[in-house]
Amino acid sequence: MTRKKSLTGIKPTGTPHLGNIIGAIQPALELAKTYDTNYFIADAHALTSVTDPNELRQHTFEVAATWLALGLDPTQSTFYRQSDIAEDFELAWIFSCLTPKGLMNRAHAYKGFVDTATEAGSKDPDSQVNMGLFSYPVLMAADIILYSADVVPVGQDQKQHVEIARDIATKFNNLYGEILTVPEPLIEKEVATLPGLDHRKMSKSYNNTISLFVSDDELLKQIKKFTTDSVEPGETRDPKDVPIYTLIEAIASKEVSEHVANNLLEGKIRWGDIKELLFEQIKEQFGPAREKYSELQSNRGYVDEVLAQGAVKAQSQAVLLMDQVRKAVGLR
Ligand code: ADP
Ligand code: TRP
């Protein structure tokens, strides 16, 4: 029996952080055990916001090296840069021609920009919106459908985009025949949203992240910045109301998290000790990944080579579908 296909992409708009790793990369790698997988770096999507070419190249390397350091096996997964596959942009154009503009008007990311501009009293609510941002979901639909993905593991925030991809695939199939696979979003409910240093969602946009692939000193420095309040001697806390405990639970061994939970419940709370434990646990759980990452840093040629080979594999999948699509719409 052929295996189903899981596909996802990460935009190289910043240095990947612990939230991306626990929330997106590790669950996607887990799926590689039971699905065929296409995992890629959405560098063309990053162009809607990153205008410095060196920054884009640097973040592309960081995202690629993060996947590899965490155990992506490029001989098992198809692992590539989105922009290496020209067919993706061709399919996006064809999809643009059957996507109602109103569907894009309702997309969350675009609406977010319009709302912010409107709240700021701007005369033109579209002033901060480029066409790439506006049609972002169309390119994302092409990213997914080009490789006939069955499931798309994403965070809650991307669910609407996958639903738009479903709408587009369904419309295409109704018009031209059952050619495209209609994808499904796969939202991992079990995976915690990790809080950042200031307790908001850990996100590169908030500058509150913990990066794994830094020196031990740097790592400890970041962890020490995690905001904690003062506690009276003997005061107790419910672990589920303690942001740093969410990190402990997501990373530490069961014994260690139980130990911390008991201390919180019994009023033996010392934030300094908890931070120290978190530091030790990150080193323990991610030791091999951190080592691998630093090897990759001094061997960027290897990462480029892996992505180039991945592009060959991805393209061999893409040309088959594009051939059918071109014929179906009458471009051949
Ligand atoms: P950021 O918020 O830093 O810009 P992205 O939006 O690029 O992160 O997210 C990439 C992937 O990582 C998504 O699948 C998202 O759901 C996941 N992710 C991001 N931040 C977190 C977090 N704090 N906890 C869990 N998962 C996260
Ligand atoms: N839009 C996704 C994000 O911001 C990244 C992405 C681009 C993606 N193309 C994709 C995710 C295709 C899944 C499938 O996180």
GROMACS .gro file of C-alpha atoms and ligand atoms in nm:
model
  374
    1MET     CA    1   0.000   0.000   0.000
    2THR     CA    2   0.131   0.344  -0.080
    3ARG     CA    3   0.179   0.567   0.217
    4LYS     CA    4  -0.004   0.896   0.257
    5LYS     CA    5   0.191   1.214   0.221
    6SER     CA    6   0.255   1.475   0.487
    7LEU     CA    7   0.387   1.814   0.375
    8THR     CA    8   0.476   2.131   0.557
    9GLY     CA    9   0.691   2.441   0.518
   10ILE     CA   10   0.858   2.686   0.751
   11LYS     CA   11   0.929   3.044   0.651
   12PRO     CA   12   1.287   3.160   0.700
   13THR     CA   13   1.191   3.493   0.855
   14GLY     CA   14   1.396   3.453   1.173
   15THR     CA   15   1.609   3.214   1.373
   16PRO     CA   16   1.403   2.906   1.466
   17HIS     CA   17   1.325   2.894   1.837
   18LEU     CA   18   1.217   2.636   2.092
   19GLY     CA   19   0.847   2.703   2.011
   20ASN     CA   20   0.900   2.618   1.642
   21ILE     CA   21   1.093   2.306   1.736
   22ILE     CA   22   0.847   2.166   1.989
   23GLY     CA   23   0.535   2.294   1.811
   24ALA     CA   24   0.619   2.221   1.449
   25ILE     CA   25   0.944   2.045   1.367
   26GLN     CA   26   0.939   1.758   1.616
   27PRO     CA   27   0.575   1.660   1.545
   28ALA     CA   28   0.645   1.673   1.170
   29LEU     CA   29   0.949   1.448   1.217
   30GLU     CA   30   0.735   1.207   1.417
   31LEU     CA   31   0.499   1.182   1.117
   32ALA     CA   32   0.792   1.078   0.897
   33LYS     CA   33   0.765   0.736   1.061
   34THR     CA   34   0.425   0.670   0.907
   35TYR     CA   35   0.392   0.906   0.612
   36ASP     CA   36   0.589   0.995   0.304
   37THR     CA   37   0.708   1.346   0.377
   38ASN     CA   38   0.782   1.663   0.184
   39TYR     CA   39   0.931   1.925   0.413
   40PHE     CA   40   1.052   2.254   0.274
   41ILE     CA   41   1.180   2.600   0.347
   42ALA     CA   42   0.924   2.856   0.235
   43ASP     CA   43   1.180   3.111   0.120
   44ALA     CA   44   0.956   3.265  -0.147
   45HIS     CA   45   0.689   3.329   0.115
   46ALA     CA   46   0.952   3.501   0.331
   47LEU     CA   47   1.005   3.754   0.050
   48THR     CA   48   0.677   3.920   0.145
   49SER     CA   49   0.854   4.055   0.454
   50VAL     CA   50   1.231   4.001   0.428
   51THR     CA   51   1.402   4.244   0.188
   52ASP     CA   52   1.766   4.187   0.287
   53PRO     CA   53   1.911   3.906   0.070
   54ASN     CA   54   2.183   3.814   0.320
   55GLU     CA   55   1.929   3.791   0.597
   56LEU     CA   56   1.712   3.565   0.381
   57ARG     CA   57   2.008   3.337   0.301
   58GLN     CA   58   2.115   3.325   0.665
   59HIS     CA   59   1.767   3.235   0.793
   60THR     CA   60   1.726   2.979   0.515
   61PHE     CA   61   2.044   2.809   0.634
   62GLU     CA   62   1.927   2.823   0.996
   63VAL     CA   63   1.591   2.665   0.920
   64ALA     CA   64   1.749   2.393   0.707
   65ALA     CA   65   2.018   2.317   0.966
   66THR     CA   66   1.755   2.305   1.242
   67TRP     CA   67   1.555   2.035   1.061
   68LEU     CA   68   1.868   1.835   0.990
   69ALA     CA   69   2.009   1.873   1.342
   70LEU     CA   70   1.681   1.748   1.489
   71GLY     CA   71   1.700   1.434   1.283
   72LEU     CA   72   1.537   1.487   0.944
   73ASP     CA   73   1.675   1.214   0.722
   74PRO     CA   74   1.708   1.357   0.370
   75THR     CA   75   1.719   1.008   0.221
   76GLN     CA   76   1.373   0.938   0.364
   77SER     CA   77   1.208   1.282   0.341
   78THR     CA   78   1.199   1.509   0.039
   79PHE     CA   79   1.363   1.820   0.183
   80TYR     CA   80   1.403   2.129  -0.033
   81ARG     CA   81   1.383   2.502  -0.086
   82GLN     CA   82   1.043   2.615  -0.216
   83SER     CA   83   1.205   2.858  -0.463
   84ASP     CA   84   1.401   2.582  -0.638
   85ILE     CA   85   1.083   2.444  -0.790
   86ALA     CA   86   0.961   2.676  -1.067
   87GLU     CA   87   0.648   2.463  -1.117
   88ASP     CA   88   0.522   2.594  -0.781
   89PHE     CA   89   0.497   2.948  -0.917
   90GLU     CA   90   0.337   2.830  -1.239
   91LEU     CA   91   0.071   2.642  -1.046
   92ALA     CA   92   0.018   2.944  -0.821
   93TRP     CA   93  -0.064   3.153  -1.129
   94ILE     CA   94  -0.314   2.898  -1.255
   95PHE     CA   95  -0.473   2.891  -0.909
   96SER     CA   96  -0.483   3.274  -0.899
   97CYS     CA   97  -0.701   3.262  -1.206
   98LEU     CA   98  -0.963   3.055  -1.030
   99THR     CA   99  -0.946   3.208  -0.684
  100PRO     CA  100  -1.215   3.465  -0.607
  101LYS     CA  101  -1.061   3.789  -0.479
  102GLY     CA  102  -1.315   3.787  -0.197
  103LEU     CA  103  -1.161   3.468  -0.059
  104MET     CA  104  -0.828   3.652  -0.021
  105ASN     CA  105  -1.000   3.955   0.137
  106ARG     CA  106  -1.110   3.723   0.415
  107ALA     CA  107  -0.769   3.565   0.480
  108HIS     CA  108  -0.651   3.630   0.839
  109ALA     CA  109  -0.298   3.749   0.761
  110TYR     CA  110  -0.420   4.009   0.512
  111LYS     CA  111  -0.709   4.115   0.736
  112GLY     CA  112  -0.464   4.156   1.023
  113PHE     CA  113  -0.265   4.414   0.826
  114VAL     CA  114  -0.579   4.598   0.718
  115ASP     CA  115  -0.713   4.607   1.076
  116THR     CA  116  -0.383   4.740   1.212
  117ALA     CA  117  -0.370   5.015   0.951
  118THR     CA  118  -0.734   5.104   1.009
  119GLU     CA  119  -0.686   5.120   1.386
  120ALA     CA  120  -0.384   5.345   1.333
  121GLY     CA  121  -0.612   5.582   1.140
  122SER     CA  122  -0.445   5.523   0.802
  123LYS     CA  123  -0.634   5.664   0.501
  124ASP     CA  124  -0.534   5.363   0.293
  125PRO     CA  125  -0.589   5.039   0.485
  126ASP     CA  126  -0.385   4.854   0.221
  127SER     CA  127  -0.082   5.078   0.260
  128GLN     CA  128   0.133   4.805   0.421
  129VAL     CA  129   0.014   4.523   0.194
  130ASN     CA  130   0.214   4.398  -0.103
  131MET     CA  131   0.061   4.165  -0.361
  132GLY     CA  132   0.272   3.875  -0.229
  133LEU     CA  133   0.112   3.912   0.111
  134PHE     CA  134  -0.234   3.949  -0.039
  135SER     CA  135  -0.208   3.636  -0.252
  136TYR     CA  136   0.000   3.443   0.006
  137PRO     CA  137  -0.265   3.170   0.046
  138VAL     CA  138  -0.265   3.101  -0.330
  139LEU     CA  139   0.107   3.025  -0.333
  140MET     CA  140   0.063   2.818  -0.019
  141ALA     CA  141  -0.214   2.620  -0.193
  142ALA     CA  142   0.028   2.553  -0.481
  143ASP     CA  143   0.303   2.448  -0.234
  144ILE     CA  144   0.070   2.185  -0.095
  145ILE     CA  145  -0.122   2.065  -0.398
  146LEU     CA  146   0.176   2.043  -0.636
  147TYR     CA  147   0.299   1.742  -0.438
  148SER     CA  148  -0.046   1.586  -0.381
  149ALA     CA  149  -0.016   1.617  -0.003
  150ASP     CA  150  -0.280   1.438   0.202
  151VAL     CA  151  -0.210   1.605   0.535
  152VAL     CA  152  -0.051   1.934   0.627
  153PRO     CA  153   0.075   1.953   0.987
  154VAL     CA  154   0.047   2.318   1.092
  155GLY     CA  155  -0.028   2.535   1.393
  156GLN     CA  156  -0.381   2.663   1.452
  157ASP     CA  157  -0.290   2.995   1.286
  158GLN     CA  158  -0.238   2.822   0.950
  159LYS     CA  159  -0.561   2.623   0.949
  160GLN     CA  160  -0.747   2.880   0.740
  161HIS     CA  161  -0.473   2.874   0.476
  162VAL     CA  162  -0.503   2.497   0.439
  163GLU     CA  163  -0.880   2.535   0.413
  164ILE     CA  164  -0.830   2.784   0.131
  165ALA     CA  165  -0.607   2.526  -0.040
  166ARG     CA  166  -0.893   2.276  -0.005
  167ASP     CA  167  -1.137   2.522  -0.163
  168ILE     CA  168  -0.900   2.585  -0.453
  169ALA     CA  169  -0.834   2.214  -0.516
  170THR     CA  170  -1.205   2.137  -0.504
  171LYS     CA  171  -1.288   2.418  -0.746
  172PHE     CA  172  -1.016   2.303  -0.986
  173ASN     CA  173  -1.142   1.944  -0.975
  174ASN     CA  174  -1.500   2.055  -1.040
  175LEU     CA  175  -1.391   2.254  -1.342
  176TYR     CA  176  -1.127   2.027  -1.494
  177GLY     CA  177  -1.175   1.676  -1.352
  178GLU     CA  178  -1.049   1.491  -1.044
  179ILE     CA  179  -0.678   1.563  -1.076
  180LEU     CA  180  -0.582   1.728  -0.751
  181THR     CA  181  -0.560   1.580  -0.402
  182VAL     CA  182  -0.767   1.782  -0.157
  183PRO     CA  183  -0.540   1.827   0.150
  184GLU     CA  184  -0.636   1.823   0.514
  185PRO     CA  185  -0.489   2.033   0.794
  186LEU     CA  186  -0.340   1.829   1.077
  187ILE     CA  187  -0.346   2.032   1.395
  188GLU     CA  188  -0.173   1.862   1.683
  189LYS     CA  189  -0.394   1.935   1.981
  190GLU     CA  190  -0.153   1.769   2.220
  191VAL     CA  191   0.131   2.004   2.141
  192ALA     CA  192   0.156   2.292   2.385
  193THR     CA  193   0.195   2.649   2.271
  194LEU     CA  194   0.516   2.744   2.443
  195PRO     CA  195   0.522   3.073   2.627
  196GLY     CA  196   0.812   3.308   2.563
  197LEU     CA  197   1.032   3.495   2.809
  198ASP     CA  198   0.753   3.752   2.871
  199HIS     CA  199   0.478   3.482   2.894
  200ARG     CA  200   0.320   3.576   2.559
  201LYS     CA  201   0.335   3.306   2.292
  202MET     CA  202   0.701   3.245   2.210
  203SER     CA  203   0.743   3.414   1.873
  204LYS     CA  204   1.015   3.578   1.673
  205SER     CA  205   0.779   3.875   1.631
  206TYR     CA  206   0.785   3.938   2.007
  207ASN     CA  207   1.155   3.904   2.063
  208ASN     CA  208   1.089   3.670   2.355
  209THR     CA  209   1.236   3.348   2.225
  210ILE     CA  210   1.479   3.085   2.347
  211SER     CA  211   1.719   2.973   2.074
  212LEU     CA  212   1.868   2.630   2.114
  213PHE     CA  213   2.168   2.660   1.890
  214VAL     CA  214   2.380   2.901   2.088
  215SER     CA  215   2.660   2.850   2.340
  216ASP     CA  216   2.578   2.717   2.688
  217ASP     CA  217   2.643   3.062   2.836
  218GLU     CA  218   2.410   3.224   2.588
  219LEU     CA  219   2.144   2.960   2.650
  220LEU     CA  220   2.156   3.009   3.026
  221LYS     CA  221   2.145   3.387   2.979
  222GLN     CA  222   1.824   3.357   2.775
  223ILE     CA  223   1.662   3.126   3.030
  224LYS     CA  224   1.749   3.361   3.315
  225LYS     CA  225   1.552   3.634   3.139
  226PHE     CA  226   1.230   3.434   3.175
  227THR     CA  227   0.996   3.659   3.374
  228THR     CA  228   0.910   3.531   3.721
  229ASP     CA  229   0.731   3.703   4.007
  230SER     CA  230   0.809   3.710   4.377
  231VAL     CA  231   0.674   3.436   4.599
  232GLU     CA  232   0.615   3.446   4.974
  233PRO     CA  233   0.789   3.169   5.166
  234GLY     CA  234   0.562   2.866   5.170
  235GLU     CA  235   0.333   3.004   4.896
  236THR     CA  236   0.201   2.732   4.665
  237ARG     CA  237   0.127   2.741   4.293
  238ASP     CA  238  -0.076   2.529   4.058
  239PRO     CA  239   0.175   2.409   3.794
  240LYS     CA  240  -0.073   2.474   3.515
  241ASP     CA  241  -0.073   2.845   3.602
  242VAL     CA  242   0.306   2.869   3.594
  243PRO     CA  243   0.439   2.963   3.248
  244ILE     CA  244   0.790   2.827   3.299
  245TYR     CA  245   0.636   2.495   3.399
  246THR     CA  246   0.490   2.462   3.047
  247LEU     CA  247   0.849   2.463   2.919
  248ILE     CA  248   0.961   2.213   3.181
  249GLU     CA  249   0.672   1.982   3.097
  250ALA     CA  250   0.740   2.003   2.723
  251ILE     CA  251   1.113   1.936   2.755
  252ALA     CA  252   1.213   1.767   3.079
  253SER     CA  253   1.195   1.398   3.161
  254LYS     CA  254   0.879   1.283   3.340
  255GLU     CA  255   1.065   1.250   3.673
  256VAL     CA  256   1.200   1.601   3.657
  257SER     CA  257   0.865   1.758   3.563
  258GLU     CA  258   0.691   1.569   3.843
  259HIS     CA  259   0.956   1.685   4.086
  260VAL     CA  260   0.905   2.049   3.980
  261ALA     CA  261   0.525   2.013   3.988
  262ASN     CA  262   0.541   1.875   4.343
  263ASN     CA  263   0.766   2.156   4.460
  264LEU     CA  264   0.522   2.413   4.319
  265LEU     CA  265   0.227   2.243   4.486
  266GLU     CA  266   0.409   2.208   4.817
  267GLY     CA  267   0.531   2.566   4.834
  268LYS     CA  268   0.896   2.491   4.775
  269ILE     CA  269   0.940   2.738   4.492
  270ARG     CA  270   1.275   2.874   4.384
  271TRP     CA  271   1.267   3.019   4.037
  272GLY     CA  272   1.647   3.018   4.013
  273ASP     CA  273   1.654   2.642   4.070
  274ILE     CA  274   1.376   2.581   3.817
  275LYS     CA  275   1.563   2.783   3.555
  276GLU     CA  276   1.881   2.590   3.628
  277LEU     CA  277   1.689   2.263   3.586
  278LEU     CA  278   1.539   2.381   3.258
  279PHE     CA  279   1.889   2.467   3.135
  280GLU     CA  280   2.020   2.121   3.232
  281GLN     CA  281   1.724   1.946   3.073
  282ILE     CA  282   1.757   2.138   2.746
  283LYS     CA  283   2.124   2.042   2.736
  284GLU     CA  284   2.036   1.680   2.804
  285GLN     CA  285   1.742   1.643   2.566
  286PHE     CA  286   1.891   1.845   2.283
  287GLY     CA  287   2.261   1.767   2.332
  288PRO     CA  288   2.304   1.564   2.010
  289ALA     CA  289   2.097   1.814   1.808
  290ARG     CA  290   2.305   2.105   1.934
  291GLU     CA  291   2.623   1.922   1.846
  292LYS     CA  292   2.496   1.836   1.499
  293TYR     CA  293   2.394   2.197   1.440
  294SER     CA  294   2.737   2.327   1.521
  295GLU     CA  295   2.889   2.073   1.281
  296LEU     CA  296   2.652   2.192   1.009
  297GLN     CA  297   2.751   2.551   1.078
  298SER     CA  298   3.104   2.469   0.977
  299ASN     CA  299   2.985   2.265   0.679
  300ARG     CA  300   2.737   2.484   0.495
  301GLY     CA  301   2.830   2.319   0.167
  302TYR     CA  302   2.675   1.997   0.295
  303VAL     CA  303   2.346   2.172   0.372
  304ASP     CA  304   2.341   2.328   0.024
  305GLU     CA  305   2.410   1.988  -0.127
  306VAL     CA  306   2.125   1.825   0.067
  307LEU     CA  307   1.884   2.096  -0.048
  308ALA     CA  308   2.001   2.065  -0.409
  309GLN     CA  309   1.941   1.690  -0.405
  310GLY     CA  310   1.605   1.745  -0.239
  311ALA     CA  311   1.510   1.987  -0.516
  312VAL     CA  312   1.578   1.719  -0.777
  313LYS     CA  313   1.347   1.479  -0.592
  314ALA     CA  314   1.078   1.742  -0.538
  315GLN     CA  315   1.089   1.846  -0.901
  316SER     CA  316   1.049   1.491  -1.024
  317GLN     CA  317   0.722   1.480  -0.826
  318ALA     CA  318   0.615   1.828  -0.943
  319VAL     CA  319   0.658   1.774  -1.317
  320LEU     CA  320   0.417   1.480  -1.317
  321LEU     CA  321   0.136   1.681  -1.168
  322MET     CA  322   0.209   1.993  -1.373
  323ASP     CA  323   0.193   1.792  -1.690
  324GLN     CA  324  -0.162   1.684  -1.604
  325VAL     CA  325  -0.259   2.033  -1.491
  326ARG     CA  326  -0.133   2.205  -1.807
  327LYS     CA  327  -0.318   1.959  -2.026
  328ALA     CA  328  -0.635   1.986  -1.819
  329VAL     CA  329  -0.653   2.367  -1.841
  330GLY     CA  330  -0.560   2.382  -2.208
  331LEU     CA  331  -0.207   2.519  -2.184
  332ARG     CA  332  -0.090   2.223  -2.390
  333ADP     P1  333   0.678   3.277   1.488
  333ADP     O1  334   0.555   3.301   1.573
  333ADP     O2  335   0.801   3.275   1.569
  333ADP     O3  336   0.684   3.374   1.370
  333ADP     P2  337   0.596   3.087   1.289
  333ADP     O4  338   0.463   3.154   1.277
  333ADP     O5  339   0.694   3.104   1.179
  333ADP     O6  340   0.662   3.132   1.428
  333ADP     O7  341   0.571   2.934   1.320
  333ADP     C1  342   0.629   2.825   1.253
  333ADP     C2  343   0.571   2.700   1.314
  333ADP     O8  344   0.606   2.690   1.454
  333ADP     C3  345   0.417   2.696   1.311
  333ADP     O9  346   0.376   2.564   1.280
  333ADP     C4  347   0.375   2.732   1.452
  333ADP    O10  348   0.252   2.675   1.488
  333ADP     C5  349   0.490   2.678   1.536
  333ADP     N1  350   0.509   2.763   1.655
  333ADP     C6  351   0.548   2.892   1.654
  333ADP     N2  352   0.556   2.942   1.779
  333ADP     C7  353   0.518   2.842   1.863
  333ADP     C8  354   0.505   2.831   2.006
  333ADP     N3  355   0.531   2.933   2.088
  333ADP     N4  356   0.465   2.712   2.057
  333ADP     C9  357   0.438   2.608   1.975
  333ADP     N5  358   0.448   2.612   1.841
  333ADP    C10  359   0.487   2.727   1.782
  334TRP     N1  360   0.244   2.987   0.587
  334TRP     C1  361   0.323   2.899   0.669
  334TRP     C2  362   0.364   2.974   0.797
  334TRP     O1  363   0.363   3.096   0.799
  334TRP     C3  364   0.446   2.851   0.595
  334TRP     C4  365   0.407   2.776   0.470
  334TRP     C5  366   0.425   2.815   0.341
  334TRP     C6  367   0.344   2.648   0.467
  334TRP     N2  368   0.377   2.721   0.257
  334TRP     C7  369   0.327   2.616   0.329
  334TRP     C8  370   0.302   2.559   0.567
  334TRP     C9  371   0.266   2.497   0.289
  334TRP    C10  372   0.241   2.440   0.526
  334TRP    C11  373   0.223   2.409   0.389
  334TRP     O2  374   0.397   2.911   0.895
   0.00000   0.00000   0.00000
